[in-house]
Coordinates of C-alpha atoms in Angstrom, one line a residue:
M323 CA -20.1 15.8 -12.6
D324 CA -23.1 17.4 -11.2
G325 CA -21.8 18.4 -7.9
Q326 CA -21.6 21.9 -6.5
F327 CA -17.9 21.2 -5.6
R328 CA -15.3 19.1 -6.7
V329 CA -13.0 17.1 -4.6
V330 CA -10.1 15.5 -6.5
V331 CA -7.9 12.9 -4.4
V332 CA -4.6 12.1 -5.9
G333 CA -3.6 8.7 -4.7
G334 CA -5.6 5.4 -4.3
G335 CA -3.5 4.1 -1.3
F336 CA -5.4 3.6 2.1
A337 CA -5.6 7.2 2.9
G338 CA -6.8 8.3 -0.7
L339 CA -9.3 5.7 -1.2
T340 CA -10.8 5.6 2.3
T341 CA -11.0 9.8 2.1
A342 CA -12.9 9.4 -0.9
L343 CA -15.2 6.9 0.0
A344 CA -16.0 9.0 3.3
L345 CA -16.4 12.2 1.1
A346 CA -19.0 10.5 -1.0
H347 CA -20.6 9.1 1.6
K348 CA -21.3 12.4 3.7
R349 CA -22.1 14.7 1.0
S350 CA -24.1 14.2 -2.0
S351 CA -23.4 17.7 -3.3
V352 CA -19.7 17.1 -3.6
S353 CA -18.3 15.3 -6.6
V354 CA -15.3 13.0 -5.6
V355 CA -12.8 12.2 -8.4
L356 CA -10.2 9.6 -7.5
V357 CA -7.0 9.7 -9.8
E358 CA -4.9 6.4 -9.3
P359 CA -3.0 4.7 -11.9
Q360 CA -2.9 1.2 -10.5
E361 CA -5.9 -1.6 -11.1
H362 CA -5.5 -2.7 -7.5
F363 CA -6.3 -1.2 -4.0
L364 CA -3.2 -2.4 -2.1
F365 CA -3.0 -2.7 1.8
T366 CA 0.6 -3.0 2.0
P367 CA 1.1 -4.4 5.4
L368 CA -0.6 -7.6 3.9
L369 CA 1.5 -7.8 0.8
Y370 CA 3.6 -10.4 2.8
E371 CA 0.8 -12.7 3.2
L372 CA 0.1 -12.3 -0.6
L373 CA 3.6 -13.6 -1.0
S374 CA 3.3 -16.6 1.1
G375 CA -0.3 -17.4 0.0
E376 CA -1.8 -16.9 3.5
L377 CA -4.3 -14.5 1.9
R378 CA -5.6 -14.1 -1.4
T379 CA -5.3 -11.5 -3.8
W380 CA -9.0 -10.2 -3.5
Q381 CA -9.0 -10.4 0.2
A382 CA -5.7 -7.9 0.3
A383 CA -5.6 -6.3 -3.1
P384 CA -9.4 -6.0 -4.5
K385 CA -9.7 -4.2 -7.6
L386 CA -10.5 -0.5 -7.3
E387 CA -13.6 -1.0 -9.7
H388 CA -15.3 -3.2 -7.4
L389 CA -14.7 -1.2 -4.3
L390 CA -15.9 1.9 -6.1
A391 CA -19.0 0.4 -8.1
G392 CA -21.9 2.3 -6.9
R393 CA -20.1 4.4 -4.1
G394 CA -20.5 7.5 -5.8
V395 CA -16.8 8.1 -6.8
A396 CA -15.3 8.4 -10.3
W397 CA -12.3 6.8 -10.8
L398 CA -9.7 8.0 -13.4
Q399 CA -7.1 5.6 -14.0
D400 CA -4.3 8.0 -14.6
R401 CA -1.1 9.6 -13.0
V402 CA -1.2 13.4 -12.0
T403 CA 1.9 15.1 -13.4
S404 CA 1.6 18.7 -12.1
I405 CA -0.7 20.8 -10.1
N406 CA -1.4 24.4 -10.7
R407 CA -2.1 25.8 -7.3
Q408 CA -3.1 29.3 -8.3
T409 CA -5.6 28.4 -11.1
R410 CA -6.7 25.1 -9.1
C411 CA -6.0 22.8 -12.0
L412 CA -4.3 19.6 -12.4
T413 CA -2.8 17.7 -15.5
T414 CA -2.5 14.0 -15.6
S415 CA -0.1 11.9 -17.8
S416 CA -2.5 11.5 -20.5
G417 CA -2.8 15.2 -21.0
R418 CA -6.3 15.6 -19.2
E419 CA -6.9 18.6 -17.0
L420 CA -9.1 18.5 -14.0
S421 CA -10.1 21.5 -12.2
F422 CA -11.0 21.1 -8.4
D423 CA -12.4 23.0 -5.6
R424 CA -10.4 21.0 -3.0
L425 CA -7.3 18.5 -3.5
A426 CA -6.3 15.7 -1.3
L427 CA -2.7 14.7 -1.9
T428 CA -2.2 11.1 -0.8
C429 CA 0.4 9.6 -3.0
G430 CA 2.2 6.5 -1.7
G431 CA 6.2 6.2 -1.1
V432 CA 8.6 5.1 -3.8
L433 CA 11.7 3.4 -3.9
Q434 CA 14.5 5.1 -2.2
S435 CA 17.7 4.3 -3.9
F436 CA 20.0 6.8 -2.1
G437 CA 21.8 7.1 -5.1
V438 CA 23.3 3.7 -4.9
A439 CA 24.2 2.6 -8.6
G440 CA 22.1 -0.3 -9.9
V441 CA 19.3 -0.2 -7.6
T442 CA 16.7 1.1 -9.8
D443 CA 17.9 -1.2 -12.6
H444 CA 18.5 -4.5 -10.7
A445 CA 16.9 -4.4 -7.3
I446 CA 13.4 -5.6 -6.4
G447 CA 11.2 -3.0 -4.3
F448 CA 8.2 -4.6 -2.1
R449 CA 5.5 -2.0 -2.6
T450 CA 3.5 -2.7 -5.6
M451 CA 1.6 -5.6 -7.2
T452 CA 4.5 -5.4 -9.7
D453 CA 7.1 -5.9 -7.3
L454 CA 5.0 -8.8 -5.7
R455 CA 4.7 -10.6 -9.0
R456 CA 8.6 -10.0 -9.7
L457 CA 9.3 -11.5 -6.6
Q458 CA 7.1 -14.4 -6.9
Q459 CA 8.6 -15.3 -10.0
L460 CA 11.9 -14.9 -8.5
V461 CA 11.1 -17.5 -5.9
Q462 CA 9.5 -19.8 -8.0
R463 CA 12.8 -20.0 -10.2
L464 CA 15.1 -20.6 -7.1
Q465 CA 12.5 -23.4 -5.8
T466 CA 13.0 -25.2 -9.0
Q467 CA 16.7 -24.7 -9.4
T468 CA 19.4 -26.9 -8.0
H469 CA 22.6 -24.5 -8.1
P470 CA 24.4 -24.6 -4.8
L471 CA 24.7 -21.5 -2.5
Q472 CA 21.8 -19.6 -4.3
R473 CA 21.6 -16.3 -2.5
L474 CA 19.1 -13.5 -1.8
A475 CA 20.0 -10.2 -0.2
I476 CA 17.6 -8.1 1.4
V477 CA 18.7 -4.6 1.9
G478 CA 17.3 -3.0 4.9
A479 CA 16.4 -4.4 8.2
G480 CA 13.7 -2.2 9.3
A481 CA 10.3 -3.9 9.6
S482 CA 9.9 -4.6 6.0
G483 CA 13.1 -6.2 5.6
V484 CA 12.8 -8.4 8.5
E485 CA 9.1 -9.5 7.7
L486 CA 10.2 -10.1 4.2
A487 CA 13.3 -12.1 5.3
C488 CA 11.3 -14.4 7.3
K489 CA 8.6 -14.9 4.9
L490 CA 11.2 -16.0 2.0
A491 CA 13.1 -18.1 4.4
D492 CA 9.9 -20.4 4.9
L493 CA 9.1 -20.3 1.1
L494 CA 12.5 -21.0 0.0
A495 CA 13.0 -23.8 2.8
G496 CA 16.7 -24.1 2.1
H497 CA 16.6 -23.6 -1.7
A498 CA 18.5 -20.4 -1.2
L499 CA 20.6 -18.7 1.5
I500 CA 18.9 -15.3 2.8
E501 CA 21.3 -12.6 4.1
L502 CA 19.8 -9.3 5.8
I503 CA 21.8 -6.2 5.1
E504 CA 21.9 -3.4 7.2
Q505 CA 23.9 -0.3 7.4
G506 CA 23.0 0.5 10.9
D507 CA 24.2 -1.2 14.0
D508 CA 21.1 -3.5 14.6
I509 CA 18.0 -4.4 13.2
L510 CA 14.5 -2.8 13.8
A511 CA 16.0 0.6 15.0
G512 CA 13.2 2.2 17.1
S513 CA 11.0 -0.8 17.3
R514 CA 9.5 -2.1 20.4
E515 CA 12.0 -4.5 22.3
F516 CA 9.5 -7.3 22.6
N517 CA 9.1 -7.4 19.0
R518 CA 12.7 -6.9 18.2
Q519 CA 13.8 -9.9 20.3
Q520 CA 11.1 -11.9 18.8
A521 CA 12.3 -11.0 15.1
L522 CA 15.8 -11.7 16.3
A523 CA 14.8 -15.3 17.3
A524 CA 12.6 -15.7 14.2
L525 CA 15.7 -14.8 11.8
Q526 CA 17.9 -17.1 13.8
Q527 CA 15.4 -19.9 13.5
R528 CA 15.3 -19.6 10.0
D529 CA 19.2 -19.1 9.5
V530 CA 18.8 -16.0 8.1
L531 CA 22.4 -14.2 8.0
V532 CA 22.3 -10.5 9.3
R533 CA 25.0 -8.1 8.4
C534 CA 24.9 -4.9 10.2
Q535 CA 27.2 -1.9 9.5
S536 CA 27.5 -3.0 6.0
R537 CA 27.0 -0.2 3.5
V538 CA 25.5 -1.1 -0.1
Q539 CA 27.9 0.8 -2.7
M540 CA 26.6 -1.2 -6.0
V541 CA 24.1 -3.4 -7.1
A542 CA 24.4 -5.5 -10.4
A543 CA 22.6 -8.3 -11.9
D544 CA 24.3 -11.0 -9.9
H545 CA 26.2 -9.5 -7.2
L546 CA 26.3 -6.4 -4.9
T547 CA 29.4 -4.6 -3.3
L548 CA 29.5 -4.1 0.2
L549 CA 31.4 -1.4 2.4
V550 CA 32.1 -3.4 5.5
Q551 CA 34.5 -1.6 8.3
G552 CA 36.5 0.3 5.5
Q553 CA 36.9 -2.7 3.5
T554 CA 35.0 -3.7 0.1
E555 CA 33.3 -6.9 -0.2
T556 CA 31.6 -8.6 -3.4
L557 CA 28.5 -10.5 -2.5
P558 CA 27.0 -12.9 -5.2
C559 CA 23.4 -13.3 -5.3
A560 CA 20.4 -14.2 -7.3
G561 CA 18.4 -11.4 -6.1
V562 CA 18.4 -8.1 -4.3
L563 CA 15.4 -7.1 -2.6
W564 CA 15.5 -3.1 -2.0
T565 CA 13.7 -2.4 1.4
A566 CA 16.3 0.3 2.7
G567 CA 13.6 3.3 2.6
L568 CA 10.9 5.3 1.0
A569 CA 11.1 8.4 -1.1
V570 CA 8.1 10.7 -1.8
A571 CA 7.5 11.8 -5.1
P572 CA 4.5 14.4 -5.5
P573 CA 3.3 15.7 -8.7
L574 CA 5.0 18.9 -9.4
L575 CA 3.1 22.2 -7.8
L576 CA 3.2 25.1 -9.3
P577 CA 4.2 27.1 -7.8
S578 CA 6.3 25.2 -5.3
A579 CA 4.9 24.4 -1.7
P580 CA 7.1 24.1 1.2
A581 CA 8.7 20.5 1.8
D582 CA 10.9 18.9 4.5
P583 CA 14.3 17.4 3.8
Q584 CA 12.7 14.1 2.7
G585 CA 10.7 16.0 0.1
R586 CA 7.3 15.5 2.1
L587 CA 5.0 18.5 1.8
I588 CA 4.8 20.3 5.1
C589 CA 1.2 20.3 6.5
Q590 CA -0.5 22.0 9.3
A591 CA -1.8 19.7 12.0
N592 CA -5.4 19.9 10.3
L593 CA -3.6 18.4 7.2
R594 CA -3.8 21.4 5.2
L595 CA -0.7 22.3 3.3
A596 CA 1.1 25.1 4.7
E597 CA 0.4 28.8 3.2
E598 CA -2.6 27.1 1.1
E599 CA -6.4 26.9 1.4
A600 CA -7.5 24.4 -1.1
I601 CA -4.8 21.9 -1.0
F602 CA -4.8 18.7 1.7
A603 CA -2.3 15.8 2.3
A604 CA -2.0 12.7 4.1
G605 CA 0.0 9.4 4.4
D606 CA 3.6 9.0 3.2
V607 CA 3.6 12.4 1.1
A608 CA 2.7 14.7 4.2
A609 CA 5.1 16.1 6.9
V610 CA 2.5 16.3 9.8
P611 CA 3.8 17.6 13.1
D612 CA 3.7 15.3 16.1
K613 CA 3.3 17.6 18.8
K614 CA 4.6 15.3 21.6
K615 CA 7.9 14.7 19.7
Q616 CA 8.3 18.0 18.1
Q617 CA 9.0 16.1 14.7
P618 CA 7.0 14.8 11.7
L619 CA 4.8 11.7 12.3
P620 CA 6.2 8.4 10.8
A621 CA 5.0 7.5 7.5
T622 CA 3.4 4.3 8.4
A623 CA -0.1 2.7 7.4
Q624 CA -1.4 3.4 11.1
V625 CA -1.0 6.9 10.7
A626 CA -2.5 7.0 7.2
M627 CA -5.5 4.8 8.3
Q628 CA -5.9 7.4 11.3
Q629 CA -5.8 10.4 9.0
A630 CA -8.3 9.3 6.4
P631 CA -11.4 10.4 8.5
V632 CA -9.9 13.3 9.6
L633 CA -8.9 14.5 6.1
A634 CA -12.5 13.9 4.8
H635 CA -14.2 15.9 7.7
N636 CA -11.7 18.9 7.3
I637 CA -12.1 19.0 3.5
L638 CA -16.0 19.2 3.7
A639 CA -15.3 21.9 6.7
S640 CA -13.3 24.2 4.6
L641 CA -16.0 24.0 2.1
D642 CA -18.4 24.8 4.5
G643 CA -16.3 27.7 6.0
E644 CA -16.1 25.9 9.3
P645 CA -13.4 25.4 11.7
L646 CA -11.0 22.4 10.8
Q647 CA -9.7 19.5 13.2
D648 CA -6.1 19.2 14.3
F649 CA -5.1 15.5 13.8
H650 CA -3.9 13.6 16.6
W651 CA -2.0 10.4 16.4
N652 CA -2.9 7.7 18.8
D653 CA 0.0 5.2 18.7
L654 CA -1.8 1.8 18.7
G655 CA 1.6 0.0 18.8
E656 CA 3.4 -2.1 16.3
M657 CA 2.6 -5.6 14.5
L658 CA 5.3 -7.5 12.7
S659 CA 4.7 -10.8 10.5
L660 CA 7.7 -13.3 11.2
G661 CA 7.2 -16.0 8.8
R662 CA 4.2 -18.3 7.6
G663 CA 1.5 -18.3 10.5
Q664 CA 3.8 -16.4 13.0
A665 CA 3.6 -12.8 14.0
A666 CA 4.7 -10.4 17.0
I667 CA 2.5 -7.8 18.7
T668 CA 3.1 -5.0 21.0
A669 CA 0.3 -2.6 22.0
K670 CA -0.6 -0.6 24.8
G671 CA 1.8 -2.6 27.2
F672 CA 0.6 -5.9 25.9
T673 CA 2.6 -8.4 24.0
M674 CA 1.9 -11.5 21.9
A675 CA 3.8 -13.8 19.7
G676 CA 3.3 -16.9 17.7
P677 CA 0.3 -18.3 15.5
T678 CA -2.4 -16.6 17.3
A679 CA -0.7 -13.3 17.1
A680 CA -0.5 -13.9 13.3
K681 CA -4.2 -14.7 13.1
V682 CA -5.0 -11.5 15.1
R683 CA -2.7 -9.6 12.9
E684 CA -4.6 -10.6 9.8
A685 CA -8.0 -9.8 11.6
V686 CA -7.0 -6.5 12.7
Y687 CA -5.9 -5.4 9.0
L688 CA -8.7 -7.1 7.1
A689 CA -11.2 -5.2 9.5
R690 CA -9.5 -1.9 8.4
M691 CA -9.8 -2.4 4.9
P692 CA -11.9 0.1 2.9
G693 CA -15.5 -0.5 2.2
A694 CA -17.8 -2.2 4.3
G695 CA -18.9 -4.6 1.8
H696 CA -15.3 -5.8 1.3
R697 CA -14.5 -5.9 5.0
L698 CA -17.5 -8.5 5.3
A699 CA -16.4 -10.7 2.4
A700 CA -12.9 -10.6 3.5
A701 CA -13.7 -11.4 6.9
V702 CA -15.9 -14.5 5.9
G703 CA -13.3 -15.8 3.6
W704 CA -10.7 -15.4 6.4
L705 CA -12.9 -17.1 9.1
G706 CA -13.6 -20.0 6.7
E707 CA -9.9 -20.5 6.4
Y708 CA -9.3 -20.3 10.0
L709 CA -12.0 -22.7 11.0
K710 CA -11.1 -25.5 8.5
P711 CA -9.7 -28.7 10.2

């Protein structure tokens, strides 16, 4: 690498990939290395459309080599295992060592088991291309089998669980019962009321059984155990999908850095780690203060999308010795996929539901994909499908 400064970005999700591309575009004197073990960039809000076949893999999960070709970013397909903050050097799982002048930690979330036995061995998450393929295989198996009362259990009735339940109900079309399990009192806690009501109606229309106040105690290959009002219940099921929450697993920092109770690295408002000069963080791994609510910002795709340009700007400003910008989150609203060709949107007092909302949601997300060339190609492909008679 010939650049005067080396910036290493750890994690090729939305925040990381967008930051790497912005750095290379803005400053030719900076060498940018992206460290990401996965072959595909995956925009997770569109994972549901990949499951249902409403979008194609190349649109919502393009290969990193295609997105980075000719963009001035070196991609190292590896995983960072440890970071020495004092020597500014990191180590990867393959034993490679990389020095850096600035480091951006943009690692995504991983499945959070909450210590429930059997989750790691038997449940399927829904965050990666591997998860998608495992679920597609399960759906295909259920569609071709004729066993009565096949059941899929989805644990966690937040946005991911609700969106997944609606898509699976449409895909399976009576081949299996879908049960949505939530330990809280209601689905979509904290969501906009319009979207919550639309989601309830969508679940009812698809005969999805919602079990609230039900805590999972154990997951096995063919059943799970619930605690419901103090009573233990065994629920036979052909598969368990786990959307109950995300954990963060940043690489080992030496010496350790301050973190919140969820393990997220505590950042200043400018996205730089507390008590640190050379390391920044964004996305799921970063606990960034929300000054309006006096608590860290939510770990959502919307937050990561808005953090990326600020992160790129501040990394370059720090190299130049210039003042850094504070990140200010602009809450743009909430969009939910509620089955094939259905969605609900609440944004700035505006609400919409149905097929048009589904198309708006797809268009908005595709328009935010990293890389101008890919955005154009994805938009043309999407428009061609949309205009089909």
